[in-house]
mmCIF file of C-alpha atoms and ligand atoms in Angstrom:
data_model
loop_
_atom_site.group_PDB
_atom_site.id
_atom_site.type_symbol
_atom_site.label_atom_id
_atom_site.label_comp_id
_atom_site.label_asym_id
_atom_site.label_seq_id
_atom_site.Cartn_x
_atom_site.Cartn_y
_atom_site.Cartn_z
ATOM 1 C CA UNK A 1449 -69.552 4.698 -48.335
ATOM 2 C CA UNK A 1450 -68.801 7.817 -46.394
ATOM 3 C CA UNK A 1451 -67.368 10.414 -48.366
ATOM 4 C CA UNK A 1452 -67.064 14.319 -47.220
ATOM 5 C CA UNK A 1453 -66.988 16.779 -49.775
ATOM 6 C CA UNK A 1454 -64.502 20.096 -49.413
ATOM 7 C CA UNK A 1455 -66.375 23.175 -51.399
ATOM 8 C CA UNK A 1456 -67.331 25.992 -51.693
ATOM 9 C CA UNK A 1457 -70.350 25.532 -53.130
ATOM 10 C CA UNK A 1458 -71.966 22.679 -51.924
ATOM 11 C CA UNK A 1459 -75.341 23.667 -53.274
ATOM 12 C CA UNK A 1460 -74.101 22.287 -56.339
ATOM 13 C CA UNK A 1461 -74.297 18.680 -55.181
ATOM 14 C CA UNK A 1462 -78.081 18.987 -55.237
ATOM 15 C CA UNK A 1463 -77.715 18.073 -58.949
ATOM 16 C CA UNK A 1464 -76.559 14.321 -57.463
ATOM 17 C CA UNK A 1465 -78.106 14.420 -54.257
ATOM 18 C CA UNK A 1466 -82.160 14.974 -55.768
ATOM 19 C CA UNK A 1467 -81.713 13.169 -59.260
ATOM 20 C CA UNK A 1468 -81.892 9.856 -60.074
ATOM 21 C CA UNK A 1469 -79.927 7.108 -59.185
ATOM 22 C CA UNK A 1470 -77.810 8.718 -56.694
ATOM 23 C CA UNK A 1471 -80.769 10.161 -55.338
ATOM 24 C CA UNK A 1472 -81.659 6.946 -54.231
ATOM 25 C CA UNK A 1473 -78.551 5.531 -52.937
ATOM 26 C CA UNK A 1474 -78.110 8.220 -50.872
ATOM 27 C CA UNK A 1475 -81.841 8.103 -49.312
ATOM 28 C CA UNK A 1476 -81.074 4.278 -49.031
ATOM 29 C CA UNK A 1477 -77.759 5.307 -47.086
ATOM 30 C CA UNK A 1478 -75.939 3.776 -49.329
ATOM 31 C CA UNK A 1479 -73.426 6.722 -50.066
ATOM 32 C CA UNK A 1480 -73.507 9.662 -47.576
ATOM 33 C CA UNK A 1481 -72.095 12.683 -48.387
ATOM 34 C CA UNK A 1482 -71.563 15.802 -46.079
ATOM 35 C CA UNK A 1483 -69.935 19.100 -47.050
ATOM 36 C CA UNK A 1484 -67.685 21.040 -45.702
ATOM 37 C CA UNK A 1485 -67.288 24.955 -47.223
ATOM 38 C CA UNK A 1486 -63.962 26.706 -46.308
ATOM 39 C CA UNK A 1487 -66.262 29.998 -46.365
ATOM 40 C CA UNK A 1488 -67.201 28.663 -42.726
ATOM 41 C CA UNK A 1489 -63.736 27.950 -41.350
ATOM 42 C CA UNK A 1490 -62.820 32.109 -42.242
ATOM 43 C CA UNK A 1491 -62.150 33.948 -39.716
ATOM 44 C CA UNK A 1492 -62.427 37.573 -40.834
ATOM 45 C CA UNK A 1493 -65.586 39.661 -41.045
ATOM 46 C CA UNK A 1494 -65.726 38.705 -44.728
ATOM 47 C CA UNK A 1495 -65.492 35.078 -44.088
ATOM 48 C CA UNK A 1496 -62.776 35.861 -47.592
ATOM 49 C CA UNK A 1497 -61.691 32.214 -49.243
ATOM 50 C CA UNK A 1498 -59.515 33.644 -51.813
ATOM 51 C CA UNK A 1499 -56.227 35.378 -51.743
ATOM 52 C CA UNK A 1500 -53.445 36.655 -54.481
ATOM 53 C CA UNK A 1501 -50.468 34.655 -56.026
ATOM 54 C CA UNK A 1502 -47.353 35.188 -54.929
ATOM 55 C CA UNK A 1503 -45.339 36.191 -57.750
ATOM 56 C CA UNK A 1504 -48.474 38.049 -59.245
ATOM 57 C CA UNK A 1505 -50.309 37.009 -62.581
ATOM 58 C CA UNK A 1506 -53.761 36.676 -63.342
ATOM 59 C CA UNK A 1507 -56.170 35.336 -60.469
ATOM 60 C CA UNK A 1508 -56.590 34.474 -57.235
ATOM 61 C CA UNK A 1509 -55.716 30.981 -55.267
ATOM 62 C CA UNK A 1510 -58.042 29.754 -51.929
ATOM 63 C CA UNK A 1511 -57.059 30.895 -49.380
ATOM 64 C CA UNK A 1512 -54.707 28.223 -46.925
ATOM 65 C CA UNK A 1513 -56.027 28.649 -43.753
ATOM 66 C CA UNK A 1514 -59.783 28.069 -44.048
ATOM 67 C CA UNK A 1515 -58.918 25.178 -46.539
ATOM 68 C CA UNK A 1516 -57.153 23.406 -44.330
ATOM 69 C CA UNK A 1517 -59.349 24.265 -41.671
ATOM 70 C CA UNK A 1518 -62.170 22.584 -43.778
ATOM 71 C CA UNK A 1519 -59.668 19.714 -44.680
ATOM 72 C CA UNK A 1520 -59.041 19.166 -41.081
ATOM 73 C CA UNK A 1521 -62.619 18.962 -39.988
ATOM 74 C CA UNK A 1522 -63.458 16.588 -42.996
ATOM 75 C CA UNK A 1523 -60.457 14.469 -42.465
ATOM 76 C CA UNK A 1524 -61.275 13.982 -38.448
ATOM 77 C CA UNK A 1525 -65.039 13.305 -38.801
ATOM 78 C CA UNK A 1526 -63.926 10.308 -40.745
ATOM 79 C CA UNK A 1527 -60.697 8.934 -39.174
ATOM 80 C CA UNK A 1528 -62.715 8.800 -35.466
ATOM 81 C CA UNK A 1529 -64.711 5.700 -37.032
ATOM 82 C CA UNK A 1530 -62.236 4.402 -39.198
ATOM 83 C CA UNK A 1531 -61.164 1.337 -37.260
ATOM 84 C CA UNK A 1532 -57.416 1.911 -38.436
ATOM 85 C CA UNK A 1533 -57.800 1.960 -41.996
ATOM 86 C CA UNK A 1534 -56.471 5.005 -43.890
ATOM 87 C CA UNK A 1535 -58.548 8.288 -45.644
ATOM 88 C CA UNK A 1536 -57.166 9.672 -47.932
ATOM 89 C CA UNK A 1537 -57.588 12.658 -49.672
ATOM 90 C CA UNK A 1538 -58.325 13.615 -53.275
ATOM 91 C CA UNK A 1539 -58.082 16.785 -54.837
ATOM 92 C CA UNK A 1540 -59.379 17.248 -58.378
ATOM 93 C CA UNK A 1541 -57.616 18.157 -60.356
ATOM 94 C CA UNK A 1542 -56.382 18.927 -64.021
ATOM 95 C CA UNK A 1543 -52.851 17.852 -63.434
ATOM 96 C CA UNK A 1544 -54.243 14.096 -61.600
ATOM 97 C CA UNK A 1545 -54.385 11.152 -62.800
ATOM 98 C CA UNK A 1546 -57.118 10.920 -65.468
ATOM 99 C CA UNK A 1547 -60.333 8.722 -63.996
ATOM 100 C CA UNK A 1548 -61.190 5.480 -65.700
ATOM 101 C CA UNK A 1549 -62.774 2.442 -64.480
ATOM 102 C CA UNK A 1550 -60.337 0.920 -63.167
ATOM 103 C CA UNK A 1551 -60.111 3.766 -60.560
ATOM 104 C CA UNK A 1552 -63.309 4.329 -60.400
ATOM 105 C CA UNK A 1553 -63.289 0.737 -59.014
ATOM 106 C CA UNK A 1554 -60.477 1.197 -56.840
ATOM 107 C CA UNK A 1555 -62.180 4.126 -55.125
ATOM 108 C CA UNK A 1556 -65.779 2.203 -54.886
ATOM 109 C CA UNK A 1557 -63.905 -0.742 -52.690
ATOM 110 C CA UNK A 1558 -63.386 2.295 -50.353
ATOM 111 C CA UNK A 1559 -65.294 2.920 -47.320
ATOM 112 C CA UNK A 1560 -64.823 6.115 -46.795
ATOM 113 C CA UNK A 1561 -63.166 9.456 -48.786
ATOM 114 C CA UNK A 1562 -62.098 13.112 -48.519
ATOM 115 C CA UNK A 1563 -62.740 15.166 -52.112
ATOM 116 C CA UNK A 1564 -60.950 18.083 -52.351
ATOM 117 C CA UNK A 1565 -62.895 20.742 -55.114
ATOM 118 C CA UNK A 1566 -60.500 23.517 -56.172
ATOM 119 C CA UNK A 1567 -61.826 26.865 -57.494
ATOM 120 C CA UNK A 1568 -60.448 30.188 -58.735
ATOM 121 C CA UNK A 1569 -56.485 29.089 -59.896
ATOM 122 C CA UNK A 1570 -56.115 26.040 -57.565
ATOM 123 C CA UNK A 1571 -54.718 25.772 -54.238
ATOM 124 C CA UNK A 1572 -51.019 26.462 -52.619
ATOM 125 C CA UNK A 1573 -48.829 23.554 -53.574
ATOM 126 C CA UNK A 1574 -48.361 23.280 -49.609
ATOM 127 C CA UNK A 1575 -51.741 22.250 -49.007
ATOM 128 C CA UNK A 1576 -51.444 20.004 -51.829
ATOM 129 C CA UNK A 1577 -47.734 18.545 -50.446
ATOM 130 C CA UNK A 1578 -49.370 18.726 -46.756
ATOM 131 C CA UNK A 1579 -53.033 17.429 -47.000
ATOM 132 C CA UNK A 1580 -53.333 15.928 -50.146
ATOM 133 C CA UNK A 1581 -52.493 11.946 -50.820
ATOM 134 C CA UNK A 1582 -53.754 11.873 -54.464
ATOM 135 C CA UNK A 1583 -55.117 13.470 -57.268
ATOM 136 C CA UNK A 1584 -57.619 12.691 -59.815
ATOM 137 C CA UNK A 1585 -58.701 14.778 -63.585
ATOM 138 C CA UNK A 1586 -61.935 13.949 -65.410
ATOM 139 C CA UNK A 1587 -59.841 14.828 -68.570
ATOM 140 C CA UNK A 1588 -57.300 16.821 -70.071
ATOM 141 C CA UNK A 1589 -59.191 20.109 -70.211
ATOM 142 C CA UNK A 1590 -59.644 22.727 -67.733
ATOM 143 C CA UNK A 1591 -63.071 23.646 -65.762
ATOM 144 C CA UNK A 1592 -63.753 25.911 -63.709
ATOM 145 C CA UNK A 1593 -64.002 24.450 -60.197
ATOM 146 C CA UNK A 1594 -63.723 20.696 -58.451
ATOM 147 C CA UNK A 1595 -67.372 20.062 -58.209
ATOM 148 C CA UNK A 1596 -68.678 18.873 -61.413
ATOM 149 C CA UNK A 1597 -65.324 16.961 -61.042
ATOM 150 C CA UNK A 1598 -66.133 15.266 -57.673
ATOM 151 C CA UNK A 1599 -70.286 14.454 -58.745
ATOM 152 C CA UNK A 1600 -68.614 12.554 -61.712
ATOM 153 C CA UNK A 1601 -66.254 10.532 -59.431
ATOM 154 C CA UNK A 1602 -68.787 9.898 -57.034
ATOM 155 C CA UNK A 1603 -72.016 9.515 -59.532
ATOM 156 C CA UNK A 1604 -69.917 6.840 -61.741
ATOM 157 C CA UNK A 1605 -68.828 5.100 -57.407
ATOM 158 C CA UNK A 1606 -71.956 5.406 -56.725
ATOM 159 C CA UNK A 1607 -73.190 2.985 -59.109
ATOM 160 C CA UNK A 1608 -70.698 0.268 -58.122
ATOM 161 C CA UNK A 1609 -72.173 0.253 -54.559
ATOM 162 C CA UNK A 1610 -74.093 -3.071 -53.986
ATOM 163 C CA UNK A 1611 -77.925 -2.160 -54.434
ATOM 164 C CA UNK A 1612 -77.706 0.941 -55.883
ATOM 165 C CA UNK A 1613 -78.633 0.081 -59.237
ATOM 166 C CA UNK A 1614 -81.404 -2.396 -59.254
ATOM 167 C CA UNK A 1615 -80.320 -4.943 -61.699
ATOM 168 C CA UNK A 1616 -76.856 -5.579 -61.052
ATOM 169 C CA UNK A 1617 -76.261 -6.842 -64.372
ATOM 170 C CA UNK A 1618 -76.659 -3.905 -65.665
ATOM 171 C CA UNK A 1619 -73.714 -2.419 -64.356
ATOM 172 C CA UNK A 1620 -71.241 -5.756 -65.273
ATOM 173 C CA UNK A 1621 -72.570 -4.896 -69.003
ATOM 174 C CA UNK A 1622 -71.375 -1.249 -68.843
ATOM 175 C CA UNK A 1623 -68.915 -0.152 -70.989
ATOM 176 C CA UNK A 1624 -65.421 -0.525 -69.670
ATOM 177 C CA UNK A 1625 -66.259 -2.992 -67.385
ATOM 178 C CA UNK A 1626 -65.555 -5.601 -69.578
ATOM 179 C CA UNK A 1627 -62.508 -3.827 -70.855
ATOM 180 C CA UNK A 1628 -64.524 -3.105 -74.082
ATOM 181 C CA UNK A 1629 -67.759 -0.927 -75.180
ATOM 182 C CA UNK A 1630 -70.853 -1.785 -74.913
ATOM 183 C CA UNK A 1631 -72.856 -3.429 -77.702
ATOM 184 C CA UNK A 1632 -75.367 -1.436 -79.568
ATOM 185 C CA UNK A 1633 -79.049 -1.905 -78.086
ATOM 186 C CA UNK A 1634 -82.696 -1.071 -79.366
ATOM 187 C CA UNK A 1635 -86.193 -0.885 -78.074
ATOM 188 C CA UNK A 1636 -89.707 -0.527 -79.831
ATOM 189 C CA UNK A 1637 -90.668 -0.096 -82.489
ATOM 190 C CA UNK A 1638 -89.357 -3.133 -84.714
ATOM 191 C CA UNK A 1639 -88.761 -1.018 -87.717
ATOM 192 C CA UNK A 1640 -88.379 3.115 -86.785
ATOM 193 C CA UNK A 1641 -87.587 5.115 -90.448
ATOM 194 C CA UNK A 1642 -86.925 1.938 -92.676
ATOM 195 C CA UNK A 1643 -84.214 0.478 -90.393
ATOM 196 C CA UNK A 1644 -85.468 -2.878 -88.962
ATOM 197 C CA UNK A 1645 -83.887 -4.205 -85.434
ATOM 198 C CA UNK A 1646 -81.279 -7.029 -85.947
ATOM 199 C CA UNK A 1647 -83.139 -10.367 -86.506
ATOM 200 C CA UNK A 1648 -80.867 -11.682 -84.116
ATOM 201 C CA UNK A 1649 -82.629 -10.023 -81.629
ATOM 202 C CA UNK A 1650 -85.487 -10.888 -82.092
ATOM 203 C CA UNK A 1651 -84.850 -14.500 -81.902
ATOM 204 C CA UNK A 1652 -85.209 -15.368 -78.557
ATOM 205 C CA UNK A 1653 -81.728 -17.496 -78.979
ATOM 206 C CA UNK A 1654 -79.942 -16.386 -76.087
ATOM 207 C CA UNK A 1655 -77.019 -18.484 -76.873
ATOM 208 C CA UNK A 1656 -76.954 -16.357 -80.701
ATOM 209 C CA UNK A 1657 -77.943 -13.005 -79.025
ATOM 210 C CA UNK A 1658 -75.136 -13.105 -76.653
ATOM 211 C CA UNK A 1659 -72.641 -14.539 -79.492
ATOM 212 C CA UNK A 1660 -74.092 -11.490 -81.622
ATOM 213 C CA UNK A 1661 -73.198 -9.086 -78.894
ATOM 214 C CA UNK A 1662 -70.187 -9.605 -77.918
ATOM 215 C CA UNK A 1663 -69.201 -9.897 -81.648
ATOM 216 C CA UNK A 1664 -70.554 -6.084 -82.037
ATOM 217 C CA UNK A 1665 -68.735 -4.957 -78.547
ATOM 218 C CA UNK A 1666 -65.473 -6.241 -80.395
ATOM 219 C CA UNK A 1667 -66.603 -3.778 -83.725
ATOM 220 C CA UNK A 1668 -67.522 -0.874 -81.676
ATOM 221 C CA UNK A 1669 -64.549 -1.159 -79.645
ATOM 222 C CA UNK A 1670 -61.828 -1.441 -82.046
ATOM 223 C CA UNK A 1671 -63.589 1.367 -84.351
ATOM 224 C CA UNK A 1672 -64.538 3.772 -81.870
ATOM 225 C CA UNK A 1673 -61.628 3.376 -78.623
ATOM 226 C CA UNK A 1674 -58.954 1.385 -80.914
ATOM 227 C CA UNK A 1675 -56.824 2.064 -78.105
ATOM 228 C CA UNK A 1676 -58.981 -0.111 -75.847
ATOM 229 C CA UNK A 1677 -57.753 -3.147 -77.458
ATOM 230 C CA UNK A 1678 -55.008 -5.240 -79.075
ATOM 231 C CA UNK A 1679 -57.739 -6.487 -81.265
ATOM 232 C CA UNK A 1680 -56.478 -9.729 -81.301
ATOM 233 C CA UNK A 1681 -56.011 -10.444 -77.972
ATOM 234 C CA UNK A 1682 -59.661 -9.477 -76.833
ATOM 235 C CA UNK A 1683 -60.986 -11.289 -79.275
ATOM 236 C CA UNK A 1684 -59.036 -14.250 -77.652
ATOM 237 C CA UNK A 1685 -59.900 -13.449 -73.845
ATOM 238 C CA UNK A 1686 -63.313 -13.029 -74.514
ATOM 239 C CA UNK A 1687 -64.090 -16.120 -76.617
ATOM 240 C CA UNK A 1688 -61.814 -17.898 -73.734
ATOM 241 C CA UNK A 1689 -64.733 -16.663 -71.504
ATOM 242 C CA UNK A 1690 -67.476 -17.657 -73.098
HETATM 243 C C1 SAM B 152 -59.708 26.868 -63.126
HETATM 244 S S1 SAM B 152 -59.193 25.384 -62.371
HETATM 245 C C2 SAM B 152 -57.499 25.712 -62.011
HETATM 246 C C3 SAM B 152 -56.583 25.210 -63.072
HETATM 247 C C4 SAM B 152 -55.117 25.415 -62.740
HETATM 248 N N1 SAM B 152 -54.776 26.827 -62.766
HETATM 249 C C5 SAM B 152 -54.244 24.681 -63.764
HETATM 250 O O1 SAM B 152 -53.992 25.244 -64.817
HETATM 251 O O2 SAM B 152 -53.854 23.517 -63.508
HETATM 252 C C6 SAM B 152 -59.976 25.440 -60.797
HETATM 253 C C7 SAM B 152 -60.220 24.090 -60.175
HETATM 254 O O3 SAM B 152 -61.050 23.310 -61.016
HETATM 255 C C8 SAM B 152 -60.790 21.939 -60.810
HETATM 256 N N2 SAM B 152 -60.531 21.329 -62.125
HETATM 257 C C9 SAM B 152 -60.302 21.967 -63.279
HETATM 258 N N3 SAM B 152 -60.138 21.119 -64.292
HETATM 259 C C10 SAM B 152 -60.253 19.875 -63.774
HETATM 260 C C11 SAM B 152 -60.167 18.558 -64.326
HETATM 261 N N4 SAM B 152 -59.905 18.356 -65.598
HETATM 262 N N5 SAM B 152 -60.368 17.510 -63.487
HETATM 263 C C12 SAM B 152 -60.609 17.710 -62.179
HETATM 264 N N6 SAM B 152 -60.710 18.926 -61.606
HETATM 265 C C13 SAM B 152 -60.525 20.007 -62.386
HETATM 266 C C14 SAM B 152 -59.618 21.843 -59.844
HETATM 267 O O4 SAM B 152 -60.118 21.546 -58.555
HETATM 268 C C15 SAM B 152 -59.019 23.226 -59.914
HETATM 269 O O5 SAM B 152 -58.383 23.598 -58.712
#
């Protein structure tokens, strides 16, 4: 998956492009990202990417032209090899549509992506009628620029991409994927401070251990993300598919 990455700091992506498993998906070409920093499209001596509200109030906005300069030059380097299909663009954003994993999915059966990472008080609501086709929050709070935004978005696509995580089961188990949480796991030792693994597990019954944990992803759902499920009607899909 091709995705190019508006910011102004792209240094910041080192934190997903040298770590772990995204490290290795994009090594293995699996996701390849390339940056494009307004700061490069300015034209003045002071290469400035900022600019004042109209209307005043606290803050600055980026500035429009070097944004959509950078927007431009993302946009092209993708449609030349796009074979007709569509790329859109996504700005991060507070006011977007809050990611899940549903759209997390949606955006992995992509081939190819413009991310859009705001900074200072946002961006003219030109750019974002003009350039933009949709939007997309990691929550309802407020940070302080795109970035950490867009290495969430593309960390959590970056998984779903065929290969990238070695035991693809892994990822089908996830939480969410299923529509519910994941069950509760443990590792060695047997008993750690008086509290003994399930015997279940221990059991080698895969038939009881998978009964077992699907039984505890129904508990942890409907206590911790009640909103997750119509209890009742999980409990009836899943022991549909079993
Ligand atoms: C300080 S915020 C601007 C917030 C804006 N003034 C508002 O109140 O809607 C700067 C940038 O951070 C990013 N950002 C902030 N919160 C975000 C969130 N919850 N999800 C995605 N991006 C976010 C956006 O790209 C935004 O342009």
């Amino acid at each position: 998956m091709l995705i190019n990455i508006v910011t102004l700091f792209p240094e910041m992506f080192s934190a997903i492009t040298d770590c772990g498993v995204t490290s290795r998906a994009v090594s293995e070409g699996l996701i390849n990202l390339r940056f494009f920093n307004p700061r490069e499209f300015a034209k003045d001596k002071h290469r400035t990417v900022d600019d004042k509200p109209y209307g005043g109030g606290p803050g600055m906005l980026m500035k429009i032209e070097p944004l959509v300069a950078a927007i431009k030059s993302a946009k092209d380097g993708l449609i030349e090899n796009a074979n007709g299909q569509s790329v859109k663009v996504a700005y991060l954003s507070p006011q977007g549509k809050v990611l899940d994993q549903a759209g997390v999915e949606e955006i992995a059966s992509r081939d190819r992506l413009v991310l859009l990472c705001g900074r200072y008080q946002g961006i003219d609501q030109r750019v974002i009628d003009q350039e933009v086709d949709e939007e997309w929050s990691v929550g309802d709070f407020v940070i302080s620029g795109g970035e950490l935004a867009a290495m969430i978005l593309v960390d959590a696509v970056t998984r779903l991409q065929p290969g990238a995580i070695g035991d693809k089961d892994s990822v089908s188990q996830d939480s969410f994927s299923n529509g519910l949480l994941h069950w509760p796991e443990y590792t060695k030792p047997k008993v750690f401070n008086n509290r003994s693994v399930p015997s279940v597990l221990l059991s080698g019954d895969h038939k009881a251990i998978q009964e077992w944990r699907l039984e505890q992803s129904l508990v942890v759902t409907s206590n911790k993300r009640p909103d997750l499920m119509n209890e009742e009607d999980q409990s009836k899909k899943h022991s549909r598919s079993k």
